[in-house]
CSV table of C-alpha atoms and ligand atoms in Angstrom, one decimal:
chain,number,residue,atom,x,y,z
A,1,UNK,CA,127.4,105.3,83.6
A,2,UNK,CA,124.2,107.2,83.8
A,3,UNK,CA,123.6,109.1,87.1
A,4,UNK,CA,121.7,107.2,89.7
A,5,UNK,CA,118.0,107.9,90.3
A,6,UNK,CA,117.0,107.2,93.9
A,7,UNK,CA,113.3,106.8,94.6
A,8,UNK,CA,112.0,107.1,98.2
A,9,UNK,CA,108.9,105.0,98.8
A,10,UNK,CA,107.8,106.9,101.9
A,11,UNK,CA,104.7,105.3,103.4
A,12,UNK,CA,103.2,102.3,101.4
A,13,UNK,CA,99.8,100.9,102.2
A,14,UNK,CA,100.8,98.0,104.5
A,15,UNK,CA,103.3,99.4,107.0
A,16,UNK,CA,102.0,100.6,110.4
A,17,UNK,CA,103.3,102.9,113.1
A,18,UNK,CA,103.6,99.8,115.3
A,19,UNK,CA,106.2,98.4,112.9
A,20,UNK,CA,107.9,101.8,112.2
A,21,UNK,CA,107.2,104.6,114.7
A,22,UNK,CA,108.5,107.2,112.3
A,23,UNK,CA,106.2,106.3,109.4
A,24,UNK,CA,104.9,109.5,107.8
A,25,UNK,CA,101.1,109.4,107.5
A,26,UNK,CA,99.5,112.8,107.2
A,27,UNK,CA,100.0,115.0,104.1
A,28,UNK,CA,102.3,117.3,106.2
A,29,UNK,CA,104.4,114.4,107.4
A,30,UNK,CA,104.6,112.9,103.9
A,31,UNK,CA,105.6,116.2,102.4
A,32,UNK,CA,108.3,116.8,105.1
A,33,UNK,CA,109.6,113.2,104.6
A,34,UNK,CA,109.7,113.9,100.8
A,35,UNK,CA,111.7,117.1,101.4
A,36,UNK,CA,114.2,115.3,103.7
A,37,UNK,CA,114.6,112.5,101.1
A,38,UNK,CA,115.1,115.1,98.4
A,39,UNK,CA,117.9,116.7,100.4
A,40,UNK,CA,119.5,113.3,101.0
A,41,UNK,CA,119.6,112.6,97.2
A,42,UNK,CA,116.2,111.2,96.2
A,43,UNK,CA,114.9,112.5,92.8
A,44,UNK,CA,111.5,110.7,92.9
A,45,UNK,CA,109.1,110.1,95.8
A,46,UNK,CA,106.6,107.2,95.5
A,47,UNK,CA,103.6,108.2,97.5
A,48,UNK,CA,100.7,106.3,99.1
A,49,UNK,CA,98.1,108.4,100.8
A,50,UNK,CA,96.5,107.6,104.2
A,51,UNK,CA,93.3,108.9,105.7
A,52,UNK,CA,92.8,110.6,109.0
A,53,UNK,CA,92.9,107.3,110.8
A,54,UNK,CA,96.1,106.4,109.1
A,55,UNK,CA,94.5,103.8,106.8
A,56,UNK,CA,95.3,103.6,103.1
A,57,UNK,CA,93.2,105.8,100.9
A,58,UNK,CA,93.2,106.5,97.2
A,59,UNK,CA,91.3,109.7,97.6
A,60,UNK,CA,92.0,112.3,94.9
A,61,UNK,CA,91.8,115.1,97.4
A,62,UNK,CA,94.3,113.6,99.8
A,63,UNK,CA,96.8,112.9,97.0
A,64,UNK,CA,96.2,116.5,95.7
A,65,UNK,CA,97.0,117.9,99.1
A,66,UNK,CA,100.2,115.8,99.3
A,67,UNK,CA,101.3,116.8,95.8
A,68,UNK,CA,100.8,120.5,96.5
A,69,UNK,CA,102.6,120.4,99.9
A,70,UNK,CA,105.6,118.6,98.3
A,71,UNK,CA,105.7,121.1,95.4
A,72,UNK,CA,105.9,124.0,97.9
A,73,UNK,CA,109.1,122.5,99.3
A,74,UNK,CA,111.1,121.1,96.4
A,75,UNK,CA,111.0,119.9,92.8
A,76,UNK,CA,111.3,116.2,93.5
A,77,UNK,CA,109.3,114.0,91.1
A,78,UNK,CA,105.9,113.1,92.6
A,79,UNK,CA,104.9,109.5,91.7
A,80,UNK,CA,101.6,108.4,93.3
A,81,UNK,CA,100.6,104.8,93.6
A,82,UNK,CA,97.9,103.3,91.5
A,83,UNK,CA,98.4,100.0,93.4
A,84,UNK,CA,96.8,101.3,96.6
A,85,UNK,CA,96.0,98.5,99.0
A,86,UNK,CA,95.0,95.0,97.9
A,87,UNK,CA,91.3,95.7,98.9
A,88,UNK,CA,91.0,99.0,96.8
A,89,UNK,CA,88.8,98.8,93.7
A,90,UNK,CA,90.2,99.7,90.3
A,91,UNK,CA,88.2,102.9,90.3
A,92,UNK,CA,89.6,104.0,93.7
A,93,UNK,CA,93.1,103.1,92.6
A,94,UNK,CA,92.9,105.2,89.4
A,95,UNK,CA,92.1,108.5,91.2
A,96,UNK,CA,95.6,110.0,91.6
A,97,UNK,CA,96.1,109.6,87.8
A,98,UNK,CA,93.6,112.4,87.4
A,99,UNK,CA,96.1,114.8,89.0
A,100,UNK,CA,98.2,114.4,85.9
A,101,UNK,CA,101.4,113.7,87.9
A,102,UNK,CA,104.6,113.3,85.9
A,103,UNK,CA,104.7,109.6,86.8
A,104,UNK,CA,102.5,107.0,88.4
A,105,UNK,CA,103.0,103.3,89.0
A,106,UNK,CA,101.4,100.7,86.8
A,107,UNK,CA,101.4,97.0,87.8
A,108,UNK,CA,101.2,94.8,84.7
A,109,UNK,CA,100.0,91.6,86.3
A,110,UNK,CA,98.5,89.8,89.3
A,111,UNK,CA,100.6,88.5,92.1
A,112,UNK,CA,100.3,86.8,95.5
A,113,UNK,CA,101.1,89.5,98.1
A,114,UNK,CA,101.8,87.9,101.5
A,115,UNK,CA,98.5,86.3,102.4
A,116,UNK,CA,96.6,88.4,99.9
A,117,UNK,CA,96.3,88.7,96.1
A,118,UNK,CA,97.3,92.0,94.4
A,119,UNK,CA,94.8,91.9,91.5
A,120,UNK,CA,95.7,93.4,88.1
A,121,UNK,CA,93.5,91.9,85.4
A,122,UNK,CA,94.0,92.7,81.8
A,123,UNK,CA,91.0,94.9,82.0
A,124,UNK,CA,92.5,97.0,84.9
A,125,UNK,CA,95.9,97.2,83.2
A,126,UNK,CA,94.4,98.5,80.0
A,127,UNK,CA,92.2,101.1,81.8
A,128,UNK,CA,95.1,102.4,83.9
A,129,UNK,CA,97.5,102.5,81.0
A,130,UNK,CA,95.1,104.2,78.5
A,131,UNK,CA,94.2,106.9,81.0
A,132,UNK,CA,97.9,107.5,81.8
A,133,UNK,CA,98.6,107.9,78.1
A,134,UNK,CA,95.7,110.3,77.6
A,135,UNK,CA,97.0,112.5,80.5
A,136,UNK,CA,100.7,112.2,79.6
A,137,UNK,CA,101.6,110.4,82.8
A,138,UNK,CA,104.8,108.2,82.5
A,139,UNK,CA,104.2,104.8,84.0
A,140,UNK,CA,106.7,103.2,86.3
A,141,UNK,CA,105.9,99.6,85.4
A,142,UNK,CA,105.9,97.5,88.5
A,143,UNK,CA,107.0,93.9,87.9
A,144,UNK,CA,106.7,91.5,90.8
A,145,UNK,CA,107.0,88.5,88.5
A,146,UNK,CA,108.9,88.0,85.2
A,147,UNK,CA,105.7,87.6,83.0
A,148,UNK,CA,104.7,91.1,83.9
A,149,UNK,CA,107.6,92.4,81.7
A,150,UNK,CA,106.0,90.5,78.7
A,151,UNK,CA,102.6,92.0,79.4
A,152,UNK,CA,104.2,95.5,79.3
A,153,UNK,CA,106.0,94.7,76.1
A,154,UNK,CA,102.8,93.5,74.5
A,155,UNK,CA,101.1,96.9,75.4
A,156,UNK,CA,104.1,98.8,74.0
A,157,UNK,CA,103.7,96.8,70.7
A,158,UNK,CA,100.0,97.9,70.6
A,159,UNK,CA,101.0,101.5,71.2
A,160,UNK,CA,99.3,101.7,74.6
A,161,UNK,CA,102.6,102.2,76.4
A,162,UNK,CA,105.1,104.6,75.0
A,163,UNK,CA,108.7,103.6,74.7
A,164,UNK,CA,111.3,103.7,76.1
A,165,UNK,CA,109.6,102.2,79.1
A,166,UNK,CA,110.7,102.5,82.7
A,167,UNK,CA,110.4,99.4,84.9
A,168,UNK,CA,110.5,98.9,88.7
A,169,UNK,CA,111.4,95.3,89.7
A,170,UNK,CA,109.8,94.7,93.0
A,171,UNK,CA,111.7,91.7,94.4
A,172,UNK,CA,111.2,89.8,97.6
A,173,UNK,CA,107.5,90.2,98.2
A,174,UNK,CA,106.4,87.2,100.3
A,175,UNK,CA,104.5,85.0,97.8
A,176,UNK,CA,106.2,86.4,94.7
A,177,UNK,CA,109.7,86.4,93.1
A,178,UNK,CA,112.6,86.6,95.6
A,179,UNK,CA,115.4,89.1,95.4
A,180,UNK,CA,118.5,87.0,94.9
A,181,UNK,CA,121.2,88.5,92.6
A,182,UNK,CA,120.2,86.1,89.8
A,183,UNK,CA,116.6,87.3,89.9
A,184,UNK,CA,117.7,90.9,89.3
A,185,UNK,CA,120.0,89.9,86.5
A,186,UNK,CA,117.2,87.9,84.9
A,187,UNK,CA,114.7,90.7,85.1
A,188,UNK,CA,117.2,93.4,83.9
A,189,UNK,CA,118.2,91.1,80.9
A,190,UNK,CA,114.6,90.6,79.9
A,191,UNK,CA,113.5,94.2,79.2
A,192,UNK,CA,113.7,95.8,75.7
A,193,UNK,CA,116.9,97.7,74.9
A,194,UNK,CA,116.7,101.4,75.7
A,195,UNK,CA,114.4,100.8,78.7
A,196,UNK,CA,115.4,102.1,82.1
A,197,UNK,CA,114.9,100.2,85.3
A,198,UNK,CA,115.0,100.5,89.1
A,199,UNK,CA,114.8,97.9,91.8
A,200,UNK,CA,112.8,97.8,95.0
A,201,UNK,CA,114.1,95.1,97.2
A,202,UNK,CA,111.7,94.1,99.9
A,203,UNK,CA,112.8,93.7,103.5
A,204,UNK,CA,116.3,92.2,103.9
A,205,UNK,CA,116.8,92.3,100.1
A,206,UNK,CA,116.7,96.2,100.0
A,207,UNK,CA,120.3,97.1,100.4
A,208,UNK,CA,122.0,94.1,98.7
A,209,UNK,CA,119.8,94.8,95.6
A,210,UNK,CA,120.5,98.5,95.8
A,211,UNK,CA,124.3,97.8,95.7
A,212,UNK,CA,123.8,95.4,92.8
A,213,UNK,CA,121.7,97.9,90.8
A,214,UNK,CA,124.3,100.7,91.4
A,215,UNK,CA,127.0,98.5,89.8
A,216,UNK,CA,124.7,97.2,87.0
A,217,UNK,CA,123.7,100.7,85.9
A,218,UNK,CA,120.1,100.5,87.1
A,219,UNK,CA,118.4,102.7,89.6
A,220,UNK,CA,117.3,102.2,93.2
A,221,UNK,CA,114.1,102.5,95.3
A,222,UNK,CA,114.2,102.4,99.1
A,223,UNK,CA,111.9,103.5,101.9
A,224,UNK,CA,109.6,102.4,104.6
A,225,UNK,CA,107.1,100.9,102.1
A,226,UNK,CA,109.7,98.3,101.3
A,227,UNK,CA,111.8,98.0,104.4
A,228,UNK,CA,111.8,99.7,107.8
A,229,UNK,CA,115.3,98.7,109.0
A,230,UNK,CA,118.6,100.6,108.5
A,231,UNK,CA,120.5,97.4,109.4
A,232,UNK,CA,119.6,94.0,110.7
A,233,UNK,CA,117.3,94.5,113.7
A,234,UNK,CA,117.8,98.3,113.9
A,235,UNK,CA,114.8,100.4,112.8
A,236,UNK,CA,115.6,103.3,110.5
A,237,UNK,CA,115.1,106.8,112.0
A,238,UNK,CA,113.6,108.1,108.8
A,239,UNK,CA,113.1,107.4,105.1
A,240,UNK,CA,115.9,109.9,104.5
A,241,UNK,CA,118.3,107.8,106.4
A,242,UNK,CA,117.7,105.0,103.9
A,243,UNK,CA,118.2,107.4,101.0
A,244,UNK,CA,121.5,108.7,102.6
A,245,UNK,CA,122.8,105.1,102.9
A,246,UNK,CA,122.2,104.5,99.2
A,247,UNK,CA,123.7,107.8,98.2
A,248,UNK,CA,126.8,106.9,100.3
A,249,UNK,CA,127.0,103.5,98.7
A,250,UNK,CA,126.8,105.1,95.2
A,251,UNK,CA,129.6,107.5,96.1
A,252,UNK,CA,131.8,104.7,97.3
A,253,UNK,CA,131.1,102.7,94.1
A,254,UNK,CA,131.8,105.7,91.9
A,255,UNK,CA,128.3,106.5,90.7
A,256,UNK,CA,126.9,110.1,90.9
A,257,UNK,CA,123.4,110.7,92.1
A,258,UNK,CA,120.9,112.4,89.8
A,259,UNK,CA,119.0,115.6,90.8
A,260,UNK,CA,115.3,115.7,90.0
A,261,UNK,CA,115.9,117.5,86.7
A,262,UNK,CA,118.6,115.0,85.7
A,263,UNK,CA,116.2,112.2,86.5
A,264,UNK,CA,113.6,113.9,84.3
A,265,UNK,CA,116.1,113.9,81.5
A,266,UNK,CA,117.0,110.3,82.0
A,267,UNK,CA,113.3,109.3,82.1
A,268,UNK,CA,112.3,111.5,79.2
A,269,UNK,CA,109.9,113.7,81.3
A,270,UNK,CA,109.3,117.3,80.5
A,271,UNK,CA,111.6,119.7,82.3
B,301,KMH,N1,100.4,98.1,98.1
B,301,KMH,C1,100.5,97.1,97.1
B,301,KMH,C2,99.3,96.1,97.2
B,301,KMH,C3,102.0,100.4,93.8
B,301,KMH,O1,102.2,101.2,94.6
B,301,KMH,O2,101.7,100.6,92.6
B,301,KMH,C4,100.6,97.6,95.8
B,301,KMH,C5,101.7,98.6,95.6
B,301,KMH,C6,102.0,98.9,94.1
B,301,KMH,O3,102.2,99.2,96.5
B,302,ZN,ZN1,103.6,101.4,96.3
């Protein structure tokens, strides 16, 4: 089986210090968390920026600072968010693409997101995808619902998305698709042959879906964006502790963990 790519989703846009006291917020804290996760086995970091008050921002400058600070420490793949927070405009959300990162997220549909709506109209999706293509940024296609896979396949048929595509199934968001074993099987069975996929299980779904993905040959995303607990009722000390747990599970299940350069090879990124 292919080596396992572990992504650390370090901060997110929704989690607060009240919910997770060790949440990294400043560029220095995010870069340090990225480095710790890299040492624990992560080959990708999924990054959301925060402003000086700790609120979500899609500022080009803040993402640039984070990207540079991470690159000073290690060669982990930097994957900024184009999702931002539900209240960000499409223009704000697009800003980190201009840094020409190796990867960035691309949500291919609209979903309920807790009490809110995470808006991704066809117009947005085309704008984001076209700009990523122009700048050679590989999209990680975020699918919260099954139809979002079809939307991506349609874009690939039109040549707007390059193949093979890389998907992230985000399962267990309140208001969207849950993260039961059958949900992951259905999503993984629905993508075009030759695609790669990872799973981000939200909340209590995180570790069970990680174990399932390890055995199915997929990849795994964990981190405070998705879940703040290391076990039921016990807050994780750090993002790296969650990555360590997945790396340990992979070892027990006989799957080797990919380095960043091995992840680049698996995903078809330039080395
Ligand atoms: N914060 C969510 C509304 C992404 O990073 O691309 C969207 C999100 C997806 O987190
Ligand atoms: Zn995100």
